[in-house]
PDB file of C-alpha atoms and ligand atoms in Angstrom:
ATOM      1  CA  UNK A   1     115.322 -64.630 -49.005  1.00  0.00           C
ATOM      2  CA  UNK A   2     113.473 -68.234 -48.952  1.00  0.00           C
ATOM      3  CA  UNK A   3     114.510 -71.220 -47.654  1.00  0.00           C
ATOM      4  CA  UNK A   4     113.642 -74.331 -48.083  1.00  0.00           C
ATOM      5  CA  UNK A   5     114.381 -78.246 -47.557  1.00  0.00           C
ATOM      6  CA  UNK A   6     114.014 -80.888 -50.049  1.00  0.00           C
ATOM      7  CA  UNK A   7     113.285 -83.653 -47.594  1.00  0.00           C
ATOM      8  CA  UNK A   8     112.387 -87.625 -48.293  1.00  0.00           C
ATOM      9  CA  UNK A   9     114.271 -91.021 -48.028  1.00  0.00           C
ATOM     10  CA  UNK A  10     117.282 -91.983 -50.310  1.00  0.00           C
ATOM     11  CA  UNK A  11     116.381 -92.324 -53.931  1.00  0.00           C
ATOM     12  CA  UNK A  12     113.321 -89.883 -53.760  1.00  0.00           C
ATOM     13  CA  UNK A  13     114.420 -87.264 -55.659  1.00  0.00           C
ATOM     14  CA  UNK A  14     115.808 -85.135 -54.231  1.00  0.00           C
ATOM     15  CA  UNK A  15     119.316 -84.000 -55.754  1.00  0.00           C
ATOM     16  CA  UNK A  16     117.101 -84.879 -59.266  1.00  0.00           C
ATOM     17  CA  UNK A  17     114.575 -81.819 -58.214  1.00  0.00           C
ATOM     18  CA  UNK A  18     117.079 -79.781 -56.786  1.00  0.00           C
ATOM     19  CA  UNK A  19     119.665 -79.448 -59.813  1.00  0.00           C
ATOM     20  CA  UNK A  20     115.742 -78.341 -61.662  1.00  0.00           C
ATOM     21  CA  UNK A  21     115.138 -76.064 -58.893  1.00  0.00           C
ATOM     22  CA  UNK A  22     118.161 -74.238 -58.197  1.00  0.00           C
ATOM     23  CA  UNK A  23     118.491 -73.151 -62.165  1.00  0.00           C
ATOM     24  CA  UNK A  24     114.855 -72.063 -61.892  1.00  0.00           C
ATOM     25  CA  UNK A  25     114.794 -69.777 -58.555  1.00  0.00           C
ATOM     26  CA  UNK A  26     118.910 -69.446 -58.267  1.00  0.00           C
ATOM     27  CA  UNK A  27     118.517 -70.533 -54.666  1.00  0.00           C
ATOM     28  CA  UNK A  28     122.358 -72.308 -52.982  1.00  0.00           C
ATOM     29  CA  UNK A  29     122.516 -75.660 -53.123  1.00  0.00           C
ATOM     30  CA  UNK A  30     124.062 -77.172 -50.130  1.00  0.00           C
ATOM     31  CA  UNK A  31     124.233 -80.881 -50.146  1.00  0.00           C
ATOM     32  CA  UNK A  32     125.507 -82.594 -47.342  1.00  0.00           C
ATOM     33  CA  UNK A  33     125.727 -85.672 -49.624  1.00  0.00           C
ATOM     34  CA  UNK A  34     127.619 -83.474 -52.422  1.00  0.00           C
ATOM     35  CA  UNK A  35     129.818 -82.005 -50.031  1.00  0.00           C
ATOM     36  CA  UNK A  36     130.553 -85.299 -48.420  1.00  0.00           C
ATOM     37  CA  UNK A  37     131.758 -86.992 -51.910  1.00  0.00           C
ATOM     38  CA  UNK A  38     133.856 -83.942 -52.751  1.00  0.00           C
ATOM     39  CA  UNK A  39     135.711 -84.182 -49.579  1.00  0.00           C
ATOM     40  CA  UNK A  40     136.081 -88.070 -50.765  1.00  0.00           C
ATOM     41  CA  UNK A  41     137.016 -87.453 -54.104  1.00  0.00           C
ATOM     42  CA  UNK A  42     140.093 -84.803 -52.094  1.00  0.00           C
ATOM     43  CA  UNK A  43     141.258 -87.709 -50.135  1.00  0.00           C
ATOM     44  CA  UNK A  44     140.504 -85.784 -47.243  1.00  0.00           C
ATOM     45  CA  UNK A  45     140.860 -86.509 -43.549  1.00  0.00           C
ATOM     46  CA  UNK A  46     136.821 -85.541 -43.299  1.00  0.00           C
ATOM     47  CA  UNK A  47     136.327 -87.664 -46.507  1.00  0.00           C
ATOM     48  CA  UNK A  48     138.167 -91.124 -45.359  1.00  0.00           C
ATOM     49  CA  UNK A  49     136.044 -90.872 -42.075  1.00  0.00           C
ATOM     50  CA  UNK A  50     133.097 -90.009 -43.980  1.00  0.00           C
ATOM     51  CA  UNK A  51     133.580 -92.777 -46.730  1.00  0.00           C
ATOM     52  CA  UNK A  52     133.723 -95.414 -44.520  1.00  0.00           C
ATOM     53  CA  UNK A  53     130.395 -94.798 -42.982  1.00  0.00           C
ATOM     54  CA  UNK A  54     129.065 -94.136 -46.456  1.00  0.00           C
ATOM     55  CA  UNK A  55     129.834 -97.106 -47.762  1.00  0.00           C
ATOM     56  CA  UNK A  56     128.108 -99.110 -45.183  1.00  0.00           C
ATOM     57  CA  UNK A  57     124.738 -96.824 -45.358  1.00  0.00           C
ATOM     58  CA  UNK A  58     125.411 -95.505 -42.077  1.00  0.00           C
ATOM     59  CA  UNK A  59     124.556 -91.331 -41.608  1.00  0.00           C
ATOM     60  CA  UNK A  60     127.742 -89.035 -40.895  1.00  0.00           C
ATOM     61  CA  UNK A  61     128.249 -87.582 -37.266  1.00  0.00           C
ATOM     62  CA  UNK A  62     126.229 -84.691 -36.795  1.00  0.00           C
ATOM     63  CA  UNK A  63     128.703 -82.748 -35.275  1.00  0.00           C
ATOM     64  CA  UNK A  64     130.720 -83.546 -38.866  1.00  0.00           C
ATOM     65  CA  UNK A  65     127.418 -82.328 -41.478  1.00  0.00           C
ATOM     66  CA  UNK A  66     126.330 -79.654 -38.821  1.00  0.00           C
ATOM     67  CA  UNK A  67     130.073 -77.899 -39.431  1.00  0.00           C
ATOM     68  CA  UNK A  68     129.757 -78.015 -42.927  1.00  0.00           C
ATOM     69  CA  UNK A  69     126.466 -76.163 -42.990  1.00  0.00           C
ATOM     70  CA  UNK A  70     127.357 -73.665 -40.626  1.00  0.00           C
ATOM     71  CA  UNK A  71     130.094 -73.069 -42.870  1.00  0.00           C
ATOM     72  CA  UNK A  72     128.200 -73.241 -45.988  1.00  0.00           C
ATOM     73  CA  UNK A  73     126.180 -70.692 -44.516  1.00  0.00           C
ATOM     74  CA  UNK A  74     129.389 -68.353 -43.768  1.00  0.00           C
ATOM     75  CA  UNK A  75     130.958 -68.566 -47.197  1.00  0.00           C
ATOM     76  CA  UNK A  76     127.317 -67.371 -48.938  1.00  0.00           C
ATOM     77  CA  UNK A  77     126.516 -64.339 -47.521  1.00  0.00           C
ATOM     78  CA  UNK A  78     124.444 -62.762 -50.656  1.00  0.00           C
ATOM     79  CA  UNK A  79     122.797 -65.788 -51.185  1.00  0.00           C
ATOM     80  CA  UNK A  80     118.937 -64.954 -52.290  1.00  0.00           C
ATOM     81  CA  UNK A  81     118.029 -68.209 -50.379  1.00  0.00           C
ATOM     82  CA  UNK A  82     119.409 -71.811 -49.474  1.00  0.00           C
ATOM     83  CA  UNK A  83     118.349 -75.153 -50.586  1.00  0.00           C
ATOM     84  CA  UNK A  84     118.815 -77.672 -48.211  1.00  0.00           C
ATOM     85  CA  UNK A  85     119.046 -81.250 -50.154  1.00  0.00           C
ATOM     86  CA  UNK A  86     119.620 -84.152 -47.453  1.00  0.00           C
ATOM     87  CA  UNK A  87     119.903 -82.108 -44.248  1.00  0.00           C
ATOM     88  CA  UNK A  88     118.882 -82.211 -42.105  1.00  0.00           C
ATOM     89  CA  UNK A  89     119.069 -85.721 -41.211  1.00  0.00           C
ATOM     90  CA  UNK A  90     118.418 -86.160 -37.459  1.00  0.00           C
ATOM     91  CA  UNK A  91     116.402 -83.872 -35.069  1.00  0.00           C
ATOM     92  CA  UNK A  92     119.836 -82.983 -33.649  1.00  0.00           C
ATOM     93  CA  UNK A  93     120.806 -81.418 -37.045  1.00  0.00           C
ATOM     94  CA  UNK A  94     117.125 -79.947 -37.426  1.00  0.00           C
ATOM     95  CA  UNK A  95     117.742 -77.639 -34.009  1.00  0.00           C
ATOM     96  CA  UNK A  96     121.382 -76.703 -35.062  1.00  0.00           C
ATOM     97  CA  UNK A  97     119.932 -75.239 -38.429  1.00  0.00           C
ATOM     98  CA  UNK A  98     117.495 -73.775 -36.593  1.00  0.00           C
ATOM     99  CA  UNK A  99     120.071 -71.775 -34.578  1.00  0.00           C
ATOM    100  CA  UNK A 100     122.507 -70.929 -37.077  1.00  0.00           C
ATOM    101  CA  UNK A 101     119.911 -70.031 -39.389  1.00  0.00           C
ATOM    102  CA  UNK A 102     118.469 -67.941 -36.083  1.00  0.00           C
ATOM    103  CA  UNK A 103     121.766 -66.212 -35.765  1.00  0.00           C
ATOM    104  CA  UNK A 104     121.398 -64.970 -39.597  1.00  0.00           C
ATOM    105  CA  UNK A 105     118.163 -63.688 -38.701  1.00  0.00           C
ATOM    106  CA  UNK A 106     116.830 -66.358 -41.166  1.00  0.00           C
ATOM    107  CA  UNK A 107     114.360 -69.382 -40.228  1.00  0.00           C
ATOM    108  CA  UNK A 108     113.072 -71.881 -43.426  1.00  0.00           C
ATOM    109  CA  UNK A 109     110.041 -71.111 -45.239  1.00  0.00           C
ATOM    110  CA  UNK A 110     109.265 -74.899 -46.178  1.00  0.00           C
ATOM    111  CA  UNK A 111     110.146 -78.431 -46.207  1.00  0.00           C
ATOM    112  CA  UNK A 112     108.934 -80.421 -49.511  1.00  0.00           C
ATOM    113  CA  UNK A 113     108.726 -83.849 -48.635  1.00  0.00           C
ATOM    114  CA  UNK A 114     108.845 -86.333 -51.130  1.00  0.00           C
ATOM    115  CA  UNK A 115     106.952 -89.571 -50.527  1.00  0.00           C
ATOM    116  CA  UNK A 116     108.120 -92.700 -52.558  1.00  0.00           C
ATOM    117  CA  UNK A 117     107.620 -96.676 -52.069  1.00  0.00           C
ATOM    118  CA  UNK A 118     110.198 -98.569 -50.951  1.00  0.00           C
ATOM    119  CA  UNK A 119     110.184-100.970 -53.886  1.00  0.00           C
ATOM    120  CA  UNK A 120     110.715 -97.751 -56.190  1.00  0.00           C
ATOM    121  CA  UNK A 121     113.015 -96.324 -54.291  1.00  0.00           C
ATOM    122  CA  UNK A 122     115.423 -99.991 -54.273  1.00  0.00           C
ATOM    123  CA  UNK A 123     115.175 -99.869 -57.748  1.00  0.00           C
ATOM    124  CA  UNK A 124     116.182 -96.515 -58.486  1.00  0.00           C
ATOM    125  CA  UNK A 125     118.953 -96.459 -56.629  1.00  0.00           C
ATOM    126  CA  UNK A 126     120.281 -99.819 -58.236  1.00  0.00           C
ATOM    127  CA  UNK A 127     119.768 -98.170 -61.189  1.00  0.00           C
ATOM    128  CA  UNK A 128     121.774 -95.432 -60.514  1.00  0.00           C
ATOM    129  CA  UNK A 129     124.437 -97.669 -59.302  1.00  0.00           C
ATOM    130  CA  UNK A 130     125.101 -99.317 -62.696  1.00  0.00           C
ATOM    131  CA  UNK A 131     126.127 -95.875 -64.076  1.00  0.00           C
ATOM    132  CA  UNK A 132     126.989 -93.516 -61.054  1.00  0.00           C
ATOM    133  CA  UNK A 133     130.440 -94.993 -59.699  1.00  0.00           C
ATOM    134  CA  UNK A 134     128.954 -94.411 -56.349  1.00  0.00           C
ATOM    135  CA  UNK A 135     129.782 -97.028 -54.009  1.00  0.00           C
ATOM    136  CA  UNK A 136     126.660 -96.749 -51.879  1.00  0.00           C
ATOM    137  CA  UNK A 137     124.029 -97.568 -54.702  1.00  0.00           C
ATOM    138  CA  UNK A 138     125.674-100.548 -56.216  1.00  0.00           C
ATOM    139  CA  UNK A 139     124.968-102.996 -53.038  1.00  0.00           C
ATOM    140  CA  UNK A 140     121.165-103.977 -51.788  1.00  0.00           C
ATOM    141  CA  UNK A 141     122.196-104.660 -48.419  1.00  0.00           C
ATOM    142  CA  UNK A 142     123.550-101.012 -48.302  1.00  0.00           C
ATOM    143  CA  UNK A 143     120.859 -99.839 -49.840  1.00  0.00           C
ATOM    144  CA  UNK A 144     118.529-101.086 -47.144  1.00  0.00           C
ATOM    145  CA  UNK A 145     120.885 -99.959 -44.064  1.00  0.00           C
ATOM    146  CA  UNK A 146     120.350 -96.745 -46.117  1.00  0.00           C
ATOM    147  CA  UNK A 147     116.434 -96.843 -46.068  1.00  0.00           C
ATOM    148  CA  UNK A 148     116.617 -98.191 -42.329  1.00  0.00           C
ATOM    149  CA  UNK A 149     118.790 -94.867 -41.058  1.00  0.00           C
ATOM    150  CA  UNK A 150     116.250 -92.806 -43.030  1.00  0.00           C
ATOM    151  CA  UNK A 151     113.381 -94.721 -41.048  1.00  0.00           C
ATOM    152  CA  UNK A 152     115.120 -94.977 -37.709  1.00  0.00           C
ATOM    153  CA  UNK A 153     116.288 -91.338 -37.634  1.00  0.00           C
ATOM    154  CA  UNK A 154     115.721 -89.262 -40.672  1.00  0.00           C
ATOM    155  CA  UNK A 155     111.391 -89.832 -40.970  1.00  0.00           C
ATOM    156  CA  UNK A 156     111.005 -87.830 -37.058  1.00  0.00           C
ATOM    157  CA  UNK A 157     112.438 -85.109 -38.530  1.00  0.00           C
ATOM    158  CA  UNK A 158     109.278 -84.165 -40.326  1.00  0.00           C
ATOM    159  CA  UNK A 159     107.693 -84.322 -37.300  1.00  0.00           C
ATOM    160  CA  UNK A 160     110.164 -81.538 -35.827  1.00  0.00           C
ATOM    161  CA  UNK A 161     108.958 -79.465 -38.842  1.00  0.00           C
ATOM    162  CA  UNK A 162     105.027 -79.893 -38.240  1.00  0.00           C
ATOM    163  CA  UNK A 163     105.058 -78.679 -35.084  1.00  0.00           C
ATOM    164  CA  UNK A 164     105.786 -75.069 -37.203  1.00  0.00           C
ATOM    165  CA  UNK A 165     103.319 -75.968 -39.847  1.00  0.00           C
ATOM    166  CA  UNK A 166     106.249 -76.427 -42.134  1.00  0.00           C
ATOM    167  CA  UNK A 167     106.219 -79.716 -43.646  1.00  0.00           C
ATOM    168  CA  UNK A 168     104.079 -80.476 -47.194  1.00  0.00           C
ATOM    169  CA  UNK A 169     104.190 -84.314 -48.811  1.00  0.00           C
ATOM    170  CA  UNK A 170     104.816 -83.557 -52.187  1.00  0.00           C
ATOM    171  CA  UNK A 171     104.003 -87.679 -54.425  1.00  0.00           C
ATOM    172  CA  UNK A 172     106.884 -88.320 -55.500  1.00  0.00           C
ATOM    173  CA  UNK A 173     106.421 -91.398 -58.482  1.00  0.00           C
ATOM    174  CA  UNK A 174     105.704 -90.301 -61.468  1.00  0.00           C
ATOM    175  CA  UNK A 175     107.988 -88.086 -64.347  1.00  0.00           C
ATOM    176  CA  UNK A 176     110.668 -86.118 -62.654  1.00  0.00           C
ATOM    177  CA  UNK A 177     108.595 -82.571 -64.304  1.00  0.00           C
ATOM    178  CA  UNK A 178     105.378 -83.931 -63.202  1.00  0.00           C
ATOM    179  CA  UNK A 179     107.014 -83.720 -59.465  1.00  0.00           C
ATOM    180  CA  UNK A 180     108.970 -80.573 -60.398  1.00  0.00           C
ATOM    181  CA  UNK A 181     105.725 -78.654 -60.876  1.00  0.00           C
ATOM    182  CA  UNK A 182     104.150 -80.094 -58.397  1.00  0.00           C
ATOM    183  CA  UNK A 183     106.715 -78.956 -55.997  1.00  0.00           C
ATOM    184  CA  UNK A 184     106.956 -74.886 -58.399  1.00  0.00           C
ATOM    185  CA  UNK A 185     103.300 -75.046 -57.532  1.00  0.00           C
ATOM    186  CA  UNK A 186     103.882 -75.340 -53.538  1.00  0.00           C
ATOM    187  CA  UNK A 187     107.072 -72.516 -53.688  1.00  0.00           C
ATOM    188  CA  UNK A 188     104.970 -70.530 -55.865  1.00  0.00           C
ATOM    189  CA  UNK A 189     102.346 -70.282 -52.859  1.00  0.00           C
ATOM    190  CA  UNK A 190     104.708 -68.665 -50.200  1.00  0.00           C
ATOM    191  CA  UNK A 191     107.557 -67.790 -52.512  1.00  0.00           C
TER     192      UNK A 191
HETATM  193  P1  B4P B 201     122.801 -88.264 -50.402  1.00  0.00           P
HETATM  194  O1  B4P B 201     123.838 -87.767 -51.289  1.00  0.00           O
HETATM  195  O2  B4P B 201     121.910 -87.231 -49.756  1.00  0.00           O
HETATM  196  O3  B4P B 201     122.033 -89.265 -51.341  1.00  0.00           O
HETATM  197  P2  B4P B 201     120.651 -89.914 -51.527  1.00  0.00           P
HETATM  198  O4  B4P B 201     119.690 -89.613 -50.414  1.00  0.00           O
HETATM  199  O5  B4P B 201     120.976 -91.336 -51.775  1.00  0.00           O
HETATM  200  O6  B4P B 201     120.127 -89.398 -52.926  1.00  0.00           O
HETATM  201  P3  B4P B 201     118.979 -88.538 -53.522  1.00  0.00           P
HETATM  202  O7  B4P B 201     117.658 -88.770 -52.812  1.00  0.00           O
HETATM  203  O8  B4P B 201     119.420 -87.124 -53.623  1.00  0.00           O
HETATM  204  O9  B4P B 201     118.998 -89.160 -55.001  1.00  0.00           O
HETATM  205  P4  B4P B 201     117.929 -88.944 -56.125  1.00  0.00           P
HETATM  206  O10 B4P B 201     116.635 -89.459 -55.555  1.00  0.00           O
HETATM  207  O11 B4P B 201     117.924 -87.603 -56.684  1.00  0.00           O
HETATM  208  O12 B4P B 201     123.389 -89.161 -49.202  1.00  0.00           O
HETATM  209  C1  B4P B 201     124.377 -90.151 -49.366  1.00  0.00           C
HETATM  210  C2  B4P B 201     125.004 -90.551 -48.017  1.00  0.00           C
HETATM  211  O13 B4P B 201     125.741 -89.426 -47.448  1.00  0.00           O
HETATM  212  C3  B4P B 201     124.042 -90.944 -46.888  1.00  0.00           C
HETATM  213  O14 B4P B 201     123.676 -92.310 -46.952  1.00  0.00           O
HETATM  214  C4  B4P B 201     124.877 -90.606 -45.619  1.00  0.00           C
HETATM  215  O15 B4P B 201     125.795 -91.632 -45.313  1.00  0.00           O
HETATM  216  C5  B4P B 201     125.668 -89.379 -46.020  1.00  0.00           C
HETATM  217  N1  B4P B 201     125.006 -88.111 -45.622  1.00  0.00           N
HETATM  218  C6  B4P B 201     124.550 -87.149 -46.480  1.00  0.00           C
HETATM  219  N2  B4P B 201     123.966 -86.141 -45.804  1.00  0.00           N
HETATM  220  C7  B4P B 201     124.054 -86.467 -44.474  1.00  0.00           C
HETATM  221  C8  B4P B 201     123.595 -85.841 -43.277  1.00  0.00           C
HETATM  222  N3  B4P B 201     122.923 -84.662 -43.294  1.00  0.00           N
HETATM  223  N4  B4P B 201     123.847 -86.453 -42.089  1.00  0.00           N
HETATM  224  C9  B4P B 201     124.512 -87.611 -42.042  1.00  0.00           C
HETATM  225  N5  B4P B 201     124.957 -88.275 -43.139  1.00  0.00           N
HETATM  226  C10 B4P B 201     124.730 -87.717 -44.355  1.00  0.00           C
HETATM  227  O16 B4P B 201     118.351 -89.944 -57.250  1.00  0.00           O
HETATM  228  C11 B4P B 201     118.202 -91.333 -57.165  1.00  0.00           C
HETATM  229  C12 B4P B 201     117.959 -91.931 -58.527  1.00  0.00           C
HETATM  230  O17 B4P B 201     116.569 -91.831 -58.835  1.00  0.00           O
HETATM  231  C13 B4P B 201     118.682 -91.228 -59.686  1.00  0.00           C
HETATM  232  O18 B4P B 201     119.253 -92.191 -60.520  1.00  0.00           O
HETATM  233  C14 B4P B 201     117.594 -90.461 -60.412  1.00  0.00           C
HETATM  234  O19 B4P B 201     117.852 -90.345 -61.797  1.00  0.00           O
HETATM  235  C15 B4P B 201     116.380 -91.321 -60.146  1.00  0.00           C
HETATM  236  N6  B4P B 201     115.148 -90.569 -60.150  1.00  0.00           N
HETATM  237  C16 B4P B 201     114.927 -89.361 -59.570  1.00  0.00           C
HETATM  238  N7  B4P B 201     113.656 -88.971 -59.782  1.00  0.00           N
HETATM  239  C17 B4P B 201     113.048 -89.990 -60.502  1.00  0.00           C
HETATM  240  C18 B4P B 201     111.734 -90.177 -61.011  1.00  0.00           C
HETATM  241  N8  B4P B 201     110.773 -89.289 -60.836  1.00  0.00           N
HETATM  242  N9  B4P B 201     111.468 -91.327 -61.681  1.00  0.00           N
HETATM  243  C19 B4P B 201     112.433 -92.266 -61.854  1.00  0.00           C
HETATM  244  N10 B4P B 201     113.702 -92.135 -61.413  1.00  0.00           N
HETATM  245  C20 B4P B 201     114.007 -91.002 -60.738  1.00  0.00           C
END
């Protein structure tokens, strides 16, 4: 069983390296982000709530991504690991994986943090936005509340992780399989 988080600001990667990791190590995605758009695209009463926080680049209630985990977790009991892409987002959500992960007799190996300029990060998402459909990337004023949650409440929750001597910055400009083996080369050391 390993664990671990794919962590960095919107636009750094990190569904991009997880779709490369998961078909190399098998690990379960969970994607609070995927998760969220699916409950979107099924018109539910999660996904209405959900989309119009979304679209203004404002995070999700905790209490609302910290459910889905926790039953994420429940529906994937063989699971020969768990990749965490975009959660956790807040300390609050850090401590609640903690404990259900606790409760599973599981803790995370490592958090991969990928570390990407702001100007790079703008334009990637843009980018995305003229091909995606995804309301959130098509807007820079959206994409800037975006980067300001992940600043304002996403960046401290590295620091949560480096208290356990969890957290390594992985550069993340450059070809998406130059970063992909930079970040094999990290799981490959505890994996
Ligand atoms: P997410 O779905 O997590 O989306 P993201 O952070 O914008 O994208 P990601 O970082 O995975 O994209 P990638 O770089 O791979 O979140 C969306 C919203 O959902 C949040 O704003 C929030 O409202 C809500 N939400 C989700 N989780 C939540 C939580 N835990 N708590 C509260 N709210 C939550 O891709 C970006 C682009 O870059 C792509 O076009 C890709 O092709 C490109 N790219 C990737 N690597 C590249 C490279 N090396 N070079 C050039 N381009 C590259």
């Amino acid at each position: 069983m390993f664990n671990l988080i794919l962590f960095g600001p919107p636009g750094s990667g990190k569904g991009t390296q997880s779709e490369k990791l998961i078909s190399l190590y098998g690990f379960k995605h969970l994607s609070t982000g995927d998760i969220l758009r699916n409950e979107i695209k099924n018109g539910t009463a999660l996904g209405l709530e959900a989309k119009m926080l979304m679209d203004r680049g404002i995070l999700v209630p905790d209490a609302v991504v910290i459910g889905m985990i926790g039953k994420a977790l429940e529906d994937n009991p063989g699971a020969n690991g768990f990749l965490f892409d975009g959660f956790p987002r807040t300390n609050a959500q850090a401590e609640a994986l903690d404990t259900l992960l606790a409760e599973k007799n599981m803790s995370i190996n490592v958090v991969l943090a990928l570390q990407v300029s702001k100007t790079e990060l703008i334009k990637r998402l843009l980018n995305r936005g003229l091909t995606s459909g995804r309301t959130d990337d098509v807007n820079e004023a959206v994409i800037g509340s975006r980067i300001e949650e992940y600043e304002r409440k996403t960046a401290a929750v590295a620091d949560y992780y480096k208290k356990f001597d969890k957290v390594v910055y992985i550069p993340g400009e450059g070809s998406v399989n130059e970063i992909f083996d930079k970040l094999t080369s990290e799981i490959g050391k505890r994996h």
